[in-house]
Every structure is written in C-alpha cells, then in structure tokens.
C-alpha cells in the first residue's frame, strides 16, 4: 500500500469501527429523518384510525367509558364494512359493570374473528418485589373470540420509536404485531423494519370516536378497510416519541407501521459490516483521488461527494424500502477530505518553502557568479541608471558599487545617443569606450535585454580590451612595417598610394643603394643591418609630415610624396642622394653609399599603386644603369611598354635586314701612344626615332632573348672588320661587349670559336668585355663560362670596374687579363680628388693582380696625363676619338694616328680637333 493511502485507510477504519459500534446512531437517525422530511408521501387510506379524541371525551363526559360504547362502535364499524377492527385499548381487567363487559364480549363474538385485541409486555413487580416482564393480555371473554396482536414498540437510544417487528415473541408464543396483522404480510418472527415516517400522519384517514359511535360518518370510508381504534387524546397517555414530531398517539404509530407494510415501505438497513466495507472502499477511493487535486478541486470534489451521497441515499430511500447508513459515509468523506486538504496545503506549503529555498539558493549562486565573474557585470534600469555593479565592475571602473548606483550609465561608458539606444546594441559583442577616473579606455561589451516581472532591464557584460587592442595594433603594425627599420612596408605603402585622393598629384621615389650587397657580404649581415637602419633614419631628414618612407626589402626603399610635383620629387631625390653620400661610420670603417633613385608620378605614370611602384622601379634601373643618380620614369625606358614592344619588333627586323652597324672607339697605349685596338660599339639608327642609345635597346634585347643573335652579329661584324684591317696590314685588337645573358648561353664558347676560326682571327686579339656587376650576379656560373672563354685564348676584360665591387678573392680566381675603370671615376677625376684616389687604388690593385688597366672616358689631356702618371696602361675616350664607323676610323688611322709609333703625337695633335667635334 502506498504510504500516501495510510491516513485515509486509517480514517476509514476508525469510522467503520465506530459505525459497527453504532457510534453514529444519533446522526444517522437525524439524517434518515431529514430524508423523510425531504420526501413526504401520503397514506394509502387502507388503514383508518378512530381517534378517542378530546371531543369524544368531552361529549361522552364519563370516564372510564362503559365498554358498551366499544360494542356499539364495533357494531357500527362492521356495519359500515370494515374488514378488521383493532382496538389499541387496554382490556386486561374487567369493568366494574359486568353488563358492559358482556355486551362487548357479545359484539366481539358477533364480529367472528374480525376483531383484533392488543397484547403487550410490561415490567411488573412480583410478589417478591422483583421486576419482571409480563405479557399483558385482554381478559379471556374478549380474547377467546378475537385475534391477538402485539402492540409492543421499542424506542431507539434517543427514545424515539422507529423500528417495528412483524411478529413478537411472548414467552414461546409468537404473536403477529398489529400492523403485521392488519397488513396481512405473514412475516417471520423478529423481522424488524423501520416505519416510513415520510408517510405523513396527517394523511391517515381519521374519524372521531364520537362520530362513529353516533353514526355521523361516511361508511364508504370504512368499506373493506382495517380500522384501529385508540386514544389520541394526550390526557389519556399512550403517546409515543417518534421522529419529526415530538410525540404521536400509539394508534397512529401502529397505523403508520401498517401503512409502511401495505405500501411496501417497510424500510430496511444494510448490515453494518456491509456499510463498513463501503466506508473502507470510499476512504480508499477518496484518499487516492483528493490529494492529487488542488485544494479548490478537492473542495469541489468533497462537496459533490457529500451531495451525491446524500442525494443518492435520499433517492434510494424514496424509491426502495431501503435506508443507506449515510453518517459513516459522510464522516469518512469529510475526514478524508479534511485530511487531503491538510495534505494538499501541507504539500503546497512545503513546495512553497522548497521553492523559496531553491530561489534563495539560486539567488545566492547567481550573486556569487556575478560577484566573482571575471567580466564586469552591470545592470541598468530602463532609464539607463545603474542598478547593480559587481566586483569586477568596481575594479574595471575603479569605483565602489554604492557610489555609482543610481547614476547614468554614461558615467562609466561613452555613449553617442540616449541611454535607451543601448538596448539596440543587444546581442553581439560591441567595442565601446569605458571611463575610469577621467581617462577613457577600450572595452568590449555585450548588451543583454531581460524582461523581469516588474520592468525591462539591460545587463552589460564588459571587459577591458586595452591589452588586446594594443596587441591588435602591434599585429597591425607588424603587418604593415618592416621589422628591421620599423618603417612602413610595401603593403602599407601600396595602401597609402591607393588611398590618395582622386585628382591629387603625388610622386613615388624608389631608392636602391648601389653597393649594398658587397658591404653586406664583406662586413657581415649585422653591419649591413645597422647600415640600413642608419640609412633609414637619414632618409627621414628631407621629408615632411605626410610623406611616407617605406622599406621594400633588402636595400630598396620607397618614398611617397603626396601632392608632390615633378620638380619637388627631383629636389627631394637629390637631397636624399646628398644625405646618403656623406660617409657612414661603423666599427671604425667609413662607408660610402651611392644611391639610385627612380621617380614615378601619380597619376600620369601608373593607373594603380602596383604599377606606379613598378614604373618607379623601371626608372630606378635606368638611373642605376646610367649612373645618373636620379631618373624620372619615361615609357621609352620601359621595356614592358608598348613602345618597347614595337621597338623590339623593329630591332628583330634590324638584325635580319642588317640595318645595325658598329662604331669603333680606339684604345691607346699609354706607354707609347700607339693604337692598340678598338672597342666595337653597337649603333642603331631607327627609321622613325633616329639614333637609339645602345643602353636602351640592348636592355630590350636582353629581356627578349634577342641578345643572342645580336651578340653573334656584333662579334661576326667586328671580326670581319678586323680581318679587313688585317688584310690592309693593320694589326688591331678588337674588344666586344658581352651581356649578362650571353654568359648563360652554353654554346657561346663554341660559337665564338667558330667565328674566330671563320675570320682567321688570332684569339688573343679578341677581347671580351664583361661588366663587373654581371659577373657578380652569378659569380660561380660566370666563373665557369669565363674560364671556358679564356680557354679559347681570347682576352677577358672586366668592364665598368668600380661599380660592382667584386671581392678581391673573386677577382683573383677570374682568368681576366684587364680591367676597365668605369668612366664615371675617370670623368670626375679632375673635379673630385676622391675619384682620383679610387682610380689610383684600382690601378694599384689591378697591377698587384697582374692585370692591365684600361681607363674609359678619357676626355681631356689632363685626365690622360694624370692616368699615365698613375700607371694606367691603356686609354679610351673622346680625347682620342669618339666611336667611329669603320671607314672613318680607317681614315683617322691613315691620317697619322697610325702607325702606333706615332700614336702619342697624333693623339696630342688630334685631341683639340676631337674635342671641337664633341
Ligand atoms: P661601355 O661598354 O662602357 O662602352 C663605352 C661607352 O662609353 C660608349 O657608349 C662610348 O660611346 C662611351 N664613351 C667613350 N669615351 C667616352 C668619353 O670620353 N666620354 C663619354 N661621356 N663617353 C664616352 P655607348 O656607345 O653609348 O655604349 C654604351 C653601352 O652600351 C656600352 O658601355 C655597353 O655597355 C653597351 N654596348 C654598346 N655596344 C654593345 C654591344 O655590341 N654589345 C653589348 N652587349 N653591349 C654594348
Ligand atoms: Ca665596353
Ligand atoms: Ca665600360
């Protein structure tokens, strides 16, 4: 059994036991009577009562009545057709006047058994003085011709008479009761039933004794009816306590009992055990049902069960001759209901307490979480005022919670709009600015709107992101800056170029250190890095705010000058060159750095940042090649430009159609002024553009692969010319220039050998000039090729020496015969003592390595005499002559410059003329 069901079962058990002990009798009777009251009914009229009422007593005016009255009454009744006449009158003693007794006895006898006389039990004191139950019977004269019927009634514990027996035992004699007899039911002994007091006594057919005696009555009322004659007057006693009325005359009670039997309303009760069982069932059912309901429903259920029980019992009592013992049912219902109500209330109280406890626990937990949260948590009322402020918030904003409470959220966070606007930020984290003691700092904030019962609230979760921001900025900085110099990098530069306003002019300067690689190799990377840093800081000097200087990598820097004109760009460029030219001192060394700067102008030189930078790069290479320091971009220089592509096609055609030609520039021996040989230099007269400088189209050829046939053409032409001169008796050395690309051709040595062979050129009369910087680009490979060329027996000359800064070790391994001092040094010698020093060092170095020295760009006699005094071996330059077409040179030689013996004099003589022709 479920523990929940124990209390109702106990209640049921107690009620059942009390019921079995008749504990509820009083209530039970009251309930039964109440039902009688609610469902009254009528007497059938089968039983007629003749009342010995006060009026009869009055009118007969004598007491006790002579029994002859009864005899007359009996005769009248029988005459009217009464079926039976029962006297509820004591005939247990004789009258004083015998005649009266005789008269009645005669009348009884004449009735032939239709008269019923009462017999009953009564306590009487015996002779010994003891009380004993004695049967009180009519005297024999009456009894012998009449039927005896018991008129005994037994009151209940409350004194009221309800129960009635069909028969009664007098000793061992079973006598029918009066009602049993009148109703002619023939029931067994002790068959007890309850009188239906719902049958109203008022509806009994009653006649007054005096009226019947005197014949004043309607005989039809009596035809074939049973009649009870008895006293109805209070003064005669024989009043019985009954339900619903205080007392009732005994004959009426008998009449109602008879009516109950006649109408089949002899009421019976279920055995107590049966009711007790029902009580248990009801207790179990209600106990299982009611506590599941809320107290309202339980109340409803309780009240309706009571109503149903009462209604049901009333209905049963009315329809069937059956009385339901309602009291235990109602009591058990009430008990279980009360218990369940208490249980429900108990449970609700308990759960309320538990909820409260839970709530308090949750609240404590939440407060703990909020208080110890790493994030600042602030709640705001809907007016934007601070309501709560956790510890992290106190730390974050450096203010105690009680100080900020009630203040606007503005006191801690900067807001653009009204406080209410905050709610719109609900959702994703936003960045905001926090306020702390007058200072602002970046915060990240998540706004959450919650709808509490009373009013909407905002919860702000905030954290300081100063560090993160710094980190982000650092990363940003790293992404956009060069780590070594901390200058903006290519990306940032490109961004800034792209960010230039439309219509704004700008210049991009691309700057490349001329000999950085060698410094780096010779002195080590740390020194190289320090040099770059110093360069970076010097570059800032001539710049203005808004200019950007970026390091693109290696020794390449770029400078963006927003708003700059062509003129300003050039001025800045030359300032930069000057700044960098003053020597750098590091580790006791003094380093000289030359710079080439290419300038591209926005917007005319490039449609976008990338191409602008690329054009500046082109210009820078031009500057470097021409050794002119600065160069402004022009499309002609750009071998990627359309013009260059067209030019390339033209060049190809020119080679095929043999429209190129060679100029030959003499090389003079310092020792005796004799003509040693000539350098073959390419010339191209374009049909549209006129003379195109070799620098330009050779670059173009190098970039297109055309350099291979071009070089072969040059060598072939030069050797053919040499052969012509040889046939004329002039033994002239021939120098030709090889380009970097040529050194990558595997079949170059073979091709050269073939050409030498074809033109029967003594190999030692051919000099191959290789630019120093070319050698340094790919030293090992160059070394291998140069070695092969050397094995052909040709001479190797290192051209433009001084611009490439070959390491001494490398030079020693190179199978070269001569070096050519770059013309920039030679040409500056007069003005710049530094250049003279360089030239002297080069000559000394070359001689130490057993190399001949050729000085290029000898333009003046002074230069030439200086060079000779420094020990220079060979001179070449405008002072002697410009590069000339072969026939002109032949004539020049014939004019006296040749034979070699007179070269010196010839040179001195011719120089002014040459100079004039410049
Ligand atoms: P480079 O090999 O250094 O040639 C010498 C250059 O100096 C020639 O310029 C010549 O005209 C010039 N020059 C000679 N004396 C003087 C002087 O006293 N003063 C001045 N200011 N300049 C003088 P050019 O002919 O314009 O050639 C330039 C460059 O073109 C050459 O420089 C060479 O690198 C290249 N080049 C010329 N022809 C060829 C060729 O057939 N093949 C290859 N691969 N490169 C060539
Ligand atoms: Ca040369
Ligand atoms: Ca040269």
PDB file of N, CA, C and O and ligand atoms in Angstrom, residues 679 737 769 799-800 820-823 856, ligand 3:
ATOM      1  N   UNK A 679      87.234  49.336 -79.488  1.00  0.00           N
ATOM      2  CA  UNK A 679      86.075  48.671 -78.875  1.00  0.00           C
ATOM      3  C   UNK A 679      84.902  48.825 -79.824  1.00  0.00           C
ATOM      4  O   UNK A 679      84.610  49.942 -80.267  1.00  0.00           O
ATOM      5  N   UNK A 737      81.619  43.728 -76.420  1.00  0.00           N
ATOM      6  CA  UNK A 737      80.934  43.637 -75.123  1.00  0.00           C
ATOM      7  C   UNK A 737      80.020  42.414 -75.078  1.00  0.00           C
ATOM      8  O   UNK A 737      79.264  42.156 -76.025  1.00  0.00           O
ATOM      9  N   UNK A 769      84.598  41.932 -73.270  1.00  0.00           N
ATOM     10  CA  UNK A 769      84.342  42.787 -72.109  1.00  0.00           C
ATOM     11  C   UNK A 769      83.088  42.300 -71.363  1.00  0.00           C
ATOM     12  O   UNK A 769      82.018  42.160 -71.961  1.00  0.00           O
ATOM     13  N   UNK A 799      84.669  44.945 -67.379  1.00  0.00           N
ATOM     14  CA  UNK A 799      84.204  46.262 -67.810  1.00  0.00           C
ATOM     15  C   UNK A 799      83.586  47.017 -66.637  1.00  0.00           C
ATOM     16  O   UNK A 799      83.178  46.412 -65.634  1.00  0.00           O
ATOM     17  N   UNK A 800      83.557  48.328 -66.773  1.00  0.00           N
ATOM     18  CA  UNK A 800      82.892  49.179 -65.762  1.00  0.00           C
ATOM     19  C   UNK A 800      83.374  48.891 -64.349  1.00  0.00           C
ATOM     20  O   UNK A 800      82.598  48.879 -63.388  1.00  0.00           O
ATOM     21  N   UNK A 820      88.616  47.525 -66.899  1.00  0.00           N
ATOM     22  CA  UNK A 820      88.368  48.849 -67.440  1.00  0.00           C
ATOM     23  C   UNK A 820      87.743  49.691 -66.340  1.00  0.00           C
ATOM     24  O   UNK A 820      86.639  49.373 -65.854  1.00  0.00           O
ATOM     25  N   UNK A 821      88.497  50.729 -65.917  1.00  0.00           N
ATOM     26  CA  UNK A 821      87.962  51.596 -64.856  1.00  0.00           C
ATOM     27  C   UNK A 821      86.742  52.322 -65.403  1.00  0.00           C
ATOM     28  O   UNK A 821      86.792  52.895 -66.507  1.00  0.00           O
ATOM     29  N   UNK A 822      85.680  52.277 -64.626  1.00  0.00           N
ATOM     30  CA  UNK A 822      84.423  52.858 -65.087  1.00  0.00           C
ATOM     31  C   UNK A 822      84.609  54.338 -65.396  1.00  0.00           C
ATOM     32  O   UNK A 822      85.291  55.064 -64.681  1.00  0.00           O
ATOM     33  N   UNK A 823      83.954  54.756 -66.502  1.00  0.00           N
ATOM     34  CA  UNK A 823      84.203  56.107 -66.981  1.00  0.00           C
ATOM     35  C   UNK A 823      83.753  57.176 -65.995  1.00  0.00           C
ATOM     36  O   UNK A 823      84.259  58.282 -65.981  1.00  0.00           O
ATOM     37  N   UNK A 856      88.526  54.288 -69.193  1.00  0.00           N
ATOM     38  CA  UNK A 856      87.484  54.700 -70.122  1.00  0.00           C
ATOM     39  C   UNK A 856      87.157  56.159 -69.874  1.00  0.00           C
ATOM     40  O   UNK A 856      87.381  56.672 -68.789  1.00  0.00           O
TER      41      UNK A 856
HETATM   42 CA1  LIG B   3      82.631  50.459 -69.974  1.00  0.00          CA
END
